[in-house]
Coordinates of C-alpha atoms in Angstrom, one line a residue:
M1 CA 5.1 -33.7 51.1
A2 CA 5.6 -37.4 51.8
D3 CA 8.0 -39.0 49.4
N4 CA 8.8 -35.6 47.7
V5 CA 5.5 -35.8 45.7
Y6 CA 3.5 -32.7 44.8
D7 CA 0.7 -31.7 42.5
A8 CA 2.8 -29.0 40.9
I9 CA 6.4 -27.9 40.8
V10 CA 7.3 -24.3 40.0
V11 CA 11.0 -23.6 39.0
G12 CA 12.1 -20.1 39.8
S13 CA 10.6 -17.5 42.3
G14 CA 10.8 -14.3 40.3
I15 CA 8.0 -12.3 38.7
S16 CA 6.4 -15.2 36.8
G17 CA 7.4 -18.0 39.3
G18 CA 5.7 -16.0 42.1
W19 CA 2.6 -15.7 40.1
A20 CA 2.5 -19.4 39.1
A21 CA 2.9 -20.4 42.8
K22 CA 0.2 -18.1 43.9
E23 CA -2.3 -19.2 41.2
L24 CA -1.7 -22.9 41.6
A25 CA -1.7 -22.9 45.4
E26 CA -4.9 -20.8 45.6
K27 CA -6.6 -23.3 43.3
G28 CA -5.8 -26.0 45.9
L29 CA -2.8 -27.7 44.4
K30 CA 0.1 -28.7 46.7
V31 CA 2.9 -26.7 45.2
L32 CA 6.7 -26.9 45.5
M33 CA 8.7 -23.8 44.5
L34 CA 12.3 -24.4 43.7
E35 CA 14.8 -21.5 43.8
R36 CA 18.5 -22.1 42.9
G37 CA 19.7 -19.2 45.2
R38 CA 19.4 -18.2 48.8
N39 CA 16.2 -17.2 50.6
I40 CA 15.5 -13.5 51.1
E41 CA 12.8 -12.7 53.7
H42 CA 10.5 -9.7 53.2
I43 CA 11.7 -6.7 55.2
K44 CA 14.1 -8.6 57.5
D45 CA 16.6 -9.3 54.7
Y46 CA 16.5 -5.9 53.0
V47 CA 19.7 -5.0 54.7
N48 CA 20.4 -1.8 52.8
A49 CA 16.9 -0.5 52.5
H50 CA 17.5 2.5 54.7
N51 CA 21.1 3.4 53.6
E52 CA 22.2 6.4 51.8
A53 CA 25.4 6.8 49.7
W54 CA 27.4 8.0 52.6
N55 CA 26.6 4.8 54.6
Y56 CA 28.9 2.8 52.3
P57 CA 32.7 2.7 52.6
H58 CA 33.1 3.8 48.9
R59 CA 29.9 5.9 48.7
D60 CA 28.1 3.1 46.8
V61 CA 30.6 3.0 43.9
A62 CA 32.1 -0.2 42.5
T63 CA 35.6 -0.8 43.8
Q64 CA 38.5 -2.0 41.6
E65 CA 38.3 -5.4 43.4
M66 CA 34.6 -5.7 42.5
K67 CA 35.3 -4.8 38.9
A68 CA 38.1 -7.4 38.7
L69 CA 35.8 -10.1 40.1
E70 CA 32.8 -9.2 38.0
P71 CA 33.8 -8.7 34.4
V72 CA 30.2 -8.8 33.1
I73 CA 28.3 -7.0 35.9
K74 CA 30.8 -4.0 35.7
R75 CA 29.6 -3.2 32.1
D76 CA 26.6 -1.3 33.5
Y77 CA 24.9 0.1 36.5
P78 CA 24.2 -3.2 38.5
L79 CA 27.8 -3.2 40.0
N80 CA 27.7 -1.1 43.1
E81 CA 28.0 -1.5 46.9
S82 CA 24.3 -1.3 47.7
T83 CA 23.3 -4.3 45.6
Y84 CA 26.5 -6.3 45.6
G85 CA 25.7 -9.9 46.0
M86 CA 22.2 -9.5 44.6
W87 CA 23.3 -10.0 40.9
E88 CA 24.7 -13.5 40.3
S89 CA 28.5 -13.6 40.1
H90 CA 30.3 -14.6 36.9
Q91 CA 32.7 -16.5 39.2
T92 CA 30.2 -19.1 40.2
S93 CA 27.9 -19.0 37.2
P94 CA 29.9 -18.2 34.1
Y95 CA 28.7 -18.3 30.5
V96 CA 30.4 -18.2 27.1
E97 CA 30.1 -15.2 24.8
K98 CA 30.6 -16.2 21.1
K99 CA 29.2 -12.7 20.7
R100 CA 29.0 -10.2 23.5
F101 CA 25.9 -10.7 25.7
D102 CA 25.4 -8.9 29.0
W103 CA 23.5 -11.4 31.2
Y104 CA 22.3 -9.9 34.6
R105 CA 20.8 -12.6 36.8
G106 CA 19.1 -12.5 40.2
Y107 CA 19.6 -15.9 41.9
H108 CA 17.6 -15.7 45.1
V109 CA 14.0 -16.0 46.3
G110 CA 12.2 -13.2 44.6
G111 CA 14.6 -13.1 41.7
R112 CA 14.7 -10.0 39.7
S113 CA 11.3 -9.0 41.0
L114 CA 13.3 -7.3 43.7
L115 CA 15.6 -5.6 41.1
W116 CA 13.3 -4.7 38.2
G117 CA 12.5 -1.3 36.8
R118 CA 8.8 -1.8 37.4
Q119 CA 7.6 -0.2 34.2
S120 CA 4.4 -2.1 33.3
Y121 CA 2.8 -1.9 29.9
R122 CA 0.5 -4.1 27.8
L123 CA 1.4 -5.3 24.4
N124 CA -1.2 -3.9 21.9
E125 CA -3.4 -5.7 19.3
E126 CA -0.8 -5.2 16.5
D127 CA 2.0 -6.6 18.5
F128 CA 0.3 -10.1 18.4
M129 CA -0.4 -9.8 14.7
A130 CA 2.8 -8.2 13.3
N131 CA 4.8 -11.4 12.8
A132 CA 2.0 -12.9 10.6
K133 CA 1.4 -9.6 8.7
E134 CA 5.1 -9.1 7.9
G135 CA 6.2 -12.7 7.4
I136 CA 8.6 -12.6 10.3
A137 CA 9.3 -15.7 12.4
V138 CA 5.9 -17.4 13.3
D139 CA 2.6 -16.0 14.3
W140 CA 1.6 -15.7 17.9
P141 CA -1.0 -18.4 18.8
I142 CA -3.0 -15.9 20.8
R143 CA -4.3 -12.4 20.3
Y144 CA -4.7 -9.4 22.5
N145 CA -8.3 -10.3 23.4
D146 CA -7.1 -13.7 24.8
L147 CA -4.7 -11.9 27.2
A148 CA -6.8 -8.7 28.0
P149 CA -8.8 -10.2 31.0
W150 CA -5.5 -11.6 32.4
Y151 CA -3.9 -8.2 32.1
D152 CA -6.8 -6.8 34.1
Y153 CA -6.5 -9.5 36.7
V154 CA -2.8 -9.1 37.4
E155 CA -2.9 -5.3 37.2
R156 CA -5.5 -5.2 39.9
F157 CA -3.6 -7.5 42.2
A158 CA -0.1 -6.2 41.7
G159 CA -1.0 -2.5 41.9
I160 CA -0.1 -0.7 38.7
S161 CA -0.2 3.1 38.7
G162 CA -0.9 5.0 35.6
N163 CA -3.4 7.0 33.5
R164 CA -6.0 5.7 31.0
D165 CA -4.7 7.6 28.0
G166 CA -7.0 6.2 25.3
L167 CA -4.2 5.3 22.9
D168 CA -4.5 2.2 20.6
V169 CA -0.7 1.8 20.5
L170 CA -0.6 1.4 24.4
P171 CA -3.8 -0.2 25.7
D172 CA -5.2 1.1 28.9
G173 CA -5.4 -1.1 32.0
Q174 CA -6.7 -1.3 35.6
Y175 CA -4.8 1.4 37.3
Q176 CA -4.3 3.2 40.6
P177 CA -3.8 6.9 40.2
A178 CA -0.6 7.8 38.2
M179 CA 2.5 9.2 39.8
P180 CA 2.3 12.8 38.6
L181 CA 4.5 14.4 36.0
N182 CA 6.4 17.3 37.5
V183 CA 5.8 20.8 36.4
V184 CA 8.4 20.8 33.6
E185 CA 7.2 17.5 32.1
K186 CA 3.6 18.7 32.2
D187 CA 4.7 21.8 30.2
L188 CA 6.8 19.8 27.8
A189 CA 3.9 17.4 27.2
K190 CA 1.8 20.3 26.0
R191 CA 4.6 21.6 23.8
L192 CA 5.0 18.1 22.2
Q193 CA 1.4 17.8 21.5
K194 CA 1.4 21.2 19.8
A195 CA 4.6 20.6 17.8
F196 CA 3.4 17.3 16.4
K197 CA -0.3 18.0 16.1
G198 CA -1.4 15.4 18.7
T199 CA 0.5 12.5 17.1
R200 CA 3.1 12.1 19.9
H201 CA 2.5 12.0 23.6
I202 CA 4.3 12.4 26.9
I203 CA 2.3 10.4 29.4
N204 CA 2.8 9.3 32.9
G205 CA 4.9 6.2 33.3
R206 CA 2.9 3.2 34.1
C207 CA 4.7 1.4 36.9
A208 CA 4.3 -1.3 39.6
N209 CA 4.7 1.3 42.3
M210 CA 1.4 1.8 44.2
T211 CA 0.0 5.2 44.9
E212 CA -2.8 3.7 47.1
P213 CA -2.3 1.1 49.8
K214 CA -3.4 -2.5 49.7
P215 CA -4.2 -3.5 53.3
E216 CA -5.4 -6.9 52.3
Q217 CA -1.7 -7.6 51.2
N218 CA -0.1 -5.7 54.1
R219 CA 1.3 -3.3 51.6
V220 CA 1.6 0.5 51.9
N221 CA 1.7 2.9 48.9
C222 CA 5.1 4.1 47.6
Q223 CA 7.0 6.4 49.9
Y224 CA 8.9 8.2 47.1
R225 CA 12.3 7.0 48.4
N226 CA 13.4 5.6 45.0
K227 CA 15.3 2.8 46.7
C228 CA 13.3 0.0 45.1
W229 CA 16.3 -2.1 44.1
L230 CA 17.3 -2.4 47.8
G231 CA 14.0 -4.1 48.7
C232 CA 10.9 -2.1 49.9
P233 CA 10.0 -2.7 53.5
F234 CA 6.7 -1.0 52.8
G235 CA 5.7 -3.3 50.0
G236 CA 5.2 -0.2 47.9
Y237 CA 6.1 -2.0 44.6
F238 CA 5.1 -5.4 43.3
S239 CA 7.6 -8.2 44.1
T240 CA 7.3 -11.8 44.9
Q241 CA 8.2 -11.2 48.6
S242 CA 5.6 -8.4 49.2
S243 CA 2.8 -9.7 47.0
T244 CA 2.4 -13.2 45.5
L245 CA 4.4 -15.2 47.9
P246 CA 2.6 -14.2 51.1
V247 CA -0.7 -15.0 49.5
A248 CA 0.6 -18.4 48.3
M249 CA 2.0 -19.2 51.7
A250 CA -1.3 -18.3 53.4
T251 CA -3.1 -21.1 51.6
G252 CA -0.9 -23.7 53.4
N253 CA -0.3 -25.3 50.0
L254 CA 3.1 -23.9 49.1
T255 CA 6.6 -25.2 50.1
V256 CA 9.6 -23.1 49.2
R257 CA 13.0 -24.7 48.8
P258 CA 16.0 -22.5 48.2
F259 CA 19.5 -23.6 47.2
S260 CA 17.9 -25.9 44.7
I261 CA 19.3 -26.0 41.2
V262 CA 17.0 -27.8 38.9
T263 CA 19.2 -29.7 36.5
R264 CA 16.6 -31.4 34.4
V265 CA 12.9 -32.1 34.0
L266 CA 12.2 -35.8 34.4
Y267 CA 10.4 -37.2 31.4
D268 CA 8.5 -40.5 30.8
K269 CA 9.0 -41.2 27.1
D270 CA 6.2 -43.8 27.0
K271 CA 3.6 -41.5 28.5
K272 CA 5.1 -38.4 26.9
R273 CA 4.7 -36.5 30.2
A274 CA 7.1 -35.0 32.7
T275 CA 7.1 -36.8 36.0
G276 CA 8.9 -34.1 38.0
V277 CA 12.3 -32.6 38.3
E278 CA 15.8 -33.5 39.4
I279 CA 17.7 -30.9 41.5
L280 CA 21.2 -30.4 42.8
D281 CA 21.4 -29.0 46.3
S282 CA 23.9 -26.1 46.0
E283 CA 24.8 -26.4 49.6
N284 CA 25.5 -30.1 50.0
N285 CA 25.9 -31.1 46.3
Q286 CA 23.5 -33.9 46.7
T287 CA 21.0 -34.8 44.0
Y288 CA 17.3 -35.2 44.7
E289 CA 14.2 -36.0 42.7
F290 CA 10.7 -34.4 43.2
K291 CA 7.7 -35.7 41.5
S292 CA 4.6 -33.8 40.3
K293 CA 1.7 -33.9 38.0
I294 CA 2.6 -30.5 36.3
V295 CA 5.8 -28.5 36.1
F296 CA 6.0 -24.7 35.5
L297 CA 9.4 -23.4 34.2
N298 CA 9.8 -19.8 35.4
A299 CA 13.6 -19.5 35.9
S300 CA 13.9 -16.5 33.5
A301 CA 14.1 -17.0 29.8
L302 CA 17.6 -18.4 29.3
N303 CA 17.7 -20.6 32.4
S304 CA 14.3 -22.1 31.4
V305 CA 15.8 -22.9 28.0
W306 CA 18.9 -24.4 29.6
M307 CA 16.7 -26.7 31.7
L308 CA 14.8 -27.9 28.6
M309 CA 18.1 -28.4 26.7
N310 CA 19.4 -30.5 29.6
S311 CA 16.2 -32.7 29.8
A312 CA 15.1 -35.8 28.0
T313 CA 18.3 -36.0 26.0
D314 CA 17.9 -39.8 25.7
V315 CA 14.9 -39.0 23.4
W316 CA 16.1 -35.8 21.7
D317 CA 19.7 -34.8 21.4
G318 CA 18.7 -31.2 21.7
G319 CA 16.6 -31.7 24.8
L320 CA 12.9 -31.5 25.8
G321 CA 11.0 -29.2 23.4
S322 CA 13.8 -29.4 20.7
S323 CA 11.8 -31.4 18.2
S324 CA 10.9 -28.3 16.2
G325 CA 14.5 -27.2 15.9
E326 CA 13.6 -23.9 17.6
L327 CA 14.7 -24.4 21.2
G328 CA 17.3 -21.9 22.1
H329 CA 16.7 -19.8 19.0
N330 CA 15.0 -16.4 18.4
I331 CA 16.6 -14.8 21.5
M332 CA 15.5 -11.1 21.8
D333 CA 16.1 -8.1 24.1
H334 CA 15.1 -4.5 23.9
H335 CA 17.9 -2.5 22.4
F336 CA 18.4 0.9 24.1
R337 CA 21.0 3.3 25.4
V338 CA 20.2 5.8 22.6
G339 CA 18.3 9.0 23.0
A340 CA 18.9 12.6 23.9
S341 CA 19.3 15.1 26.8
A342 CA 18.7 18.9 27.0
D343 CA 18.6 21.9 29.2
V344 CA 15.3 23.5 30.2
E345 CA 15.2 27.2 30.8
G346 CA 12.9 28.8 33.4
F347 CA 11.0 27.1 36.2
E348 CA 13.6 28.2 38.8
D349 CA 10.8 28.8 41.3
K350 CA 9.4 25.3 40.9
Y351 CA 10.4 21.9 42.4
Y352 CA 8.9 18.5 43.0
Y353 CA 8.0 16.1 45.8
G354 CA 10.4 13.3 47.0
R355 CA 12.2 10.9 44.8
R356 CA 9.7 9.7 42.3
P357 CA 10.7 6.1 41.2
S358 CA 9.2 6.5 37.7
G359 CA 9.1 9.2 35.0
F360 CA 7.4 9.9 31.7
Y361 CA 6.8 7.7 28.7
I362 CA 6.5 8.5 25.0
P363 CA 4.6 5.7 23.3
R364 CA 5.7 4.3 19.9
F365 CA 4.8 6.5 16.9
R366 CA 7.0 5.0 14.2
N367 CA 5.4 2.5 11.7
W368 CA 2.1 3.3 13.4
G369 CA -0.9 4.5 11.5
D370 CA 0.2 6.2 8.3
D371 CA 3.9 6.4 9.3
K372 CA 6.1 4.1 7.3
R373 CA 9.9 3.7 7.7
D374 CA 12.6 1.7 6.0
Y375 CA 12.5 -0.7 8.9
V376 CA 9.7 -2.5 10.7
R377 CA 8.3 -2.2 14.3
G378 CA 9.1 0.7 16.6
F379 CA 10.3 2.1 19.9
G380 CA 9.1 4.2 22.9
Y381 CA 11.0 6.6 25.2
Q382 CA 11.4 6.6 28.9
G383 CA 12.8 9.7 30.7
S384 CA 12.3 12.4 33.2
A385 CA 13.0 16.1 33.9
S386 CA 14.8 17.1 37.1
R387 CA 16.9 19.7 38.8
T388 CA 20.5 19.1 39.7
G389 CA 21.1 18.7 43.4
W390 CA 23.9 18.9 46.1
N391 CA 26.2 16.5 44.3
R392 CA 26.6 18.7 41.2
N393 CA 30.0 20.2 40.4
V394 CA 30.0 24.0 40.7
A395 CA 33.4 24.9 39.4
E396 CA 33.3 28.6 40.1
M397 CA 32.2 28.0 43.7
G398 CA 34.8 25.3 44.6
I399 CA 35.5 25.9 48.2
G400 CA 34.2 27.2 51.5
A401 CA 31.0 29.0 52.4
D402 CA 30.1 30.0 48.9
L403 CA 30.2 26.4 47.8
K404 CA 27.9 25.3 50.8
N405 CA 25.5 28.1 50.1
T406 CA 25.3 27.3 46.3
L407 CA 24.8 23.6 47.0
S408 CA 21.9 24.3 49.4
E409 CA 19.8 25.5 46.5
P410 CA 18.7 23.3 43.6
G411 CA 20.5 23.8 40.3
S412 CA 19.1 24.1 36.7
W413 CA 16.5 21.9 35.1
S414 CA 17.4 19.3 32.5
I415 CA 15.7 16.5 30.7
G416 CA 16.8 13.1 29.4
M417 CA 15.2 10.2 27.7
T418 CA 16.2 6.8 26.4
A419 CA 14.5 4.9 23.6
F420 CA 13.7 1.2 24.0
G421 CA 13.4 -0.5 20.6
E422 CA 11.9 -3.7 19.4
M423 CA 14.4 -6.5 18.5
L424 CA 13.0 -8.9 15.8
P425 CA 13.0 -12.6 16.4
N426 CA 15.7 -14.2 14.3
H427 CA 16.5 -17.9 14.1
D428 CA 20.2 -17.1 14.0
N429 CA 20.1 -15.4 17.4
K430 CA 20.6 -18.4 19.6
V431 CA 22.0 -19.9 22.8
Y432 CA 23.2 -23.5 23.3
L433 CA 24.9 -25.7 25.8
N434 CA 28.7 -25.5 26.0
K435 CA 29.6 -28.8 27.7
A436 CA 33.3 -28.0 27.7
Q437 CA 32.9 -25.2 30.3
K438 CA 31.3 -25.9 33.6
D439 CA 30.0 -23.7 36.4
K440 CA 30.8 -24.0 40.1
W441 CA 28.7 -27.2 40.4
G442 CA 30.1 -28.9 37.3
L443 CA 27.1 -28.2 35.1
P444 CA 27.4 -27.2 31.5
V445 CA 26.9 -23.5 30.7
L446 CA 25.2 -21.5 28.0
E447 CA 27.0 -20.1 25.0
M448 CA 25.6 -16.9 23.6
D449 CA 25.4 -16.2 19.9
V450 CA 23.1 -13.1 19.7
E451 CA 23.5 -9.8 18.0
I452 CA 21.2 -6.9 16.8
K453 CA 20.7 -6.9 13.0
E454 CA 20.1 -4.5 10.2
N455 CA 16.6 -3.7 11.2
E456 CA 17.7 -2.6 14.7
Y457 CA 20.6 -0.6 13.5
A458 CA 18.2 1.3 11.0
M459 CA 15.8 1.9 13.9
R460 CA 18.5 3.3 16.2
K461 CA 19.1 6.2 13.9
D462 CA 15.5 7.3 14.4
M463 CA 15.7 6.5 18.0
M464 CA 18.3 9.3 18.4
N465 CA 17.3 11.7 15.7
D466 CA 13.7 11.7 16.7
A467 CA 14.7 12.4 20.4
V468 CA 16.8 15.4 19.2
E469 CA 14.1 16.6 16.9
M470 CA 11.4 16.5 19.7
F471 CA 13.6 18.3 22.2
E472 CA 14.5 21.0 19.6
K473 CA 10.8 21.5 18.6
M474 CA 10.0 21.9 22.3
G475 CA 12.3 24.8 22.4
L476 CA 15.0 23.2 24.7
K477 CA 18.6 24.3 24.8
N478 CA 21.9 22.5 24.4
V479 CA 20.2 19.4 22.9
R480 CA 22.6 16.5 22.8
G481 CA 21.8 13.1 21.1
Y482 CA 23.7 10.0 22.0
D483 CA 24.0 6.4 20.9
A484 CA 26.0 4.7 23.6
D485 CA 27.5 1.2 24.0
Y486 CA 24.8 -1.4 23.7
A487 CA 25.0 -5.2 23.6
P488 CA 22.1 -7.7 23.8
G489 CA 21.1 -8.5 27.3
M490 CA 21.8 -5.0 28.6
G491 CA 18.1 -4.3 28.6
I492 CA 17.6 -7.1 31.1
H493 CA 14.6 -8.0 29.0
E494 CA 15.8 -11.4 27.5
M495 CA 13.1 -13.1 25.7
G496 CA 12.6 -16.1 23.4
G497 CA 14.3 -19.5 23.2
A498 CA 11.1 -21.5 23.7
R499 CA 8.6 -19.5 21.7
M500 CA 4.9 -20.0 21.5
G501 CA 3.3 -20.9 18.2
R502 CA 0.6 -22.7 16.3
D503 CA 2.6 -25.6 14.9
P504 CA 4.9 -28.1 16.8
K505 CA 7.1 -28.1 13.8
S506 CA 8.0 -24.4 14.2
S507 CA 7.6 -23.6 17.9
V508 CA 8.3 -25.0 21.3
L509 CA 5.0 -24.1 23.2
N510 CA 1.4 -24.0 22.1
A511 CA -1.2 -21.3 22.8
H512 CA -1.4 -22.3 26.5
N513 CA 2.4 -22.3 27.1
Q514 CA 2.5 -26.0 27.1
V515 CA 5.6 -27.7 25.7
W516 CA 4.3 -29.5 22.6
D517 CA 6.4 -32.6 23.5
A518 CA 5.3 -32.7 27.2
P519 CA 1.9 -31.0 27.7
N520 CA 2.2 -31.0 31.5
V521 CA 5.2 -28.7 31.3
F522 CA 4.4 -25.1 31.0
V523 CA 6.9 -22.2 30.3
T524 CA 5.5 -18.8 31.1
D525 CA 8.5 -16.5 31.6
G526 CA 10.3 -14.6 28.8
A527 CA 11.3 -17.7 27.0
A528 CA 7.7 -18.0 25.7
M529 CA 7.7 -14.7 23.8
T530 CA 7.0 -15.0 20.1
S531 CA 8.0 -11.4 19.5
A532 CA 9.2 -8.6 21.8
S533 CA 7.1 -5.5 21.1
C534 CA 8.9 -2.3 22.4
V535 CA 7.4 -2.1 25.8
N536 CA 8.7 -3.6 29.0
P537 CA 7.6 -7.3 29.1
S538 CA 7.1 -8.2 32.7
L539 CA 3.4 -7.5 32.9
T540 CA 2.9 -9.9 29.9
Y541 CA 4.8 -12.6 31.7
M542 CA 2.4 -12.1 34.7
A543 CA -0.7 -12.3 32.5
L544 CA 0.6 -15.3 30.5
T545 CA 1.4 -17.1 33.8
A546 CA -2.0 -16.5 35.4
R547 CA -3.8 -17.6 32.2
A548 CA -1.6 -20.8 31.9
A549 CA -2.1 -21.7 35.6
N550 CA -5.8 -21.4 35.3
F551 CA -5.8 -23.6 32.1
A552 CA -3.4 -26.2 33.8
V553 CA -5.7 -26.7 36.8
E554 CA -8.8 -27.1 34.5
E555 CA -6.9 -29.6 32.4
L556 CA -5.8 -31.5 35.5
K557 CA -9.5 -31.7 36.6
K558 CA -10.4 -33.1 33.2
G559 CA -7.6 -35.7 33.3
N560 CA -6.0 -34.3 30.2
I561 CA -2.6 -33.9 31.6

């Protein structure tokens, strides 16, 4: 646009940023999408999409050099050869850990929509009311019915596969046919129903992998390759590149500018409105300003918080949106890495098709209905049953033809599942600017002061013990419970920091995701979450974004913002 002026600026190109760009551009606004990282073009730039482990020099295992360079990413699965360079380096973008926080970031066009786990669940009615009922944090300013039509809308477009299971704890949506459970999972689902008299359920995972094509989006259904994190050349799962970005670009209303680090939102203190954003071009280190009528912050929860903290500091010491004292507080994740595994006898004559990129789900059953525990909220399980393959260790067949023959047949069946538990919003769990330490571009970094509290620790006992009990009651063998190393951030579901609420004295955003102190600034990524539920949050970000974009355009038409 002439003179760098647009109707709307969207900061970030991940799951929520892609949705914001699509919705605003389709409604006729001239939109600028700013991405701090490099561009990744659909299909062309998925350089490892067809590689197998043996195509990598070290068989897709992190090298000692990689581990030395990436002290944070090495803590979990993201560090490997196939996705190396996709997760942001601690060398260029460090942060300070007052308490351990594992922050996994995707700084490139598409963001973590290229890397996410794709599990897609709705929050339920109780999730939006629990804070108020229990006197925890603040009340959500919306209820399930406010978001339900937007869940419908984004599910239809994104292509979510799943069953309509009729469970209040996990509302049904607009689904393509589910990815089927395998033969062992189907049998265990029946055993679980019988053992717990219908109060617990193994259901098909609901995921953003399509089982039917979407020719109008040039997307083909999932090919059961299970290489989603390498980029899908078929468009088989929802990502910015395969879904929202092409639609937005087709309008002719969208401009995408990579290598653009938004350093602050420009704020007019007289009009109490944002006027645009300032960026630092990460390639030439030059500063530019872009003007707009509205700004959507979708840079992922903690980066959106960082931008607010770094904005309008001449008006508020704590930054734009800090007048409530809540900016940067109430950080949440889903605590996990606790569950069980077991061996399944029989079914040696059964197998399954392909590499299914999803599994089963056991919805929350604790503190639901008549169940009451010594903690609040609950958890759900994600897992799968499978047979060991050629890469298993067969000690008694360690060499020669016997080894080859043994590995040409599938091994025994086993099952494993991990619980994902709700983390309560707590004012003491916070992030803030550390101006003493700078990143590669001389910008202040975030300092993390977040930990799980007594409620989460109490919940984790049930998360393991219930998994063990269920497997034992299903009649499984060698049941093994575990509670592995977990630190906030590991769930890659960071939420909070700019929560929605009903009162500008206790929240950063209102019911339409507007910053109270600048109503033409919208935050619709994880930062907006008032509580976390126990289900994967990305579908909720999509719905909140579509809803807020619709509202923003209507308000623009009315001249209110």
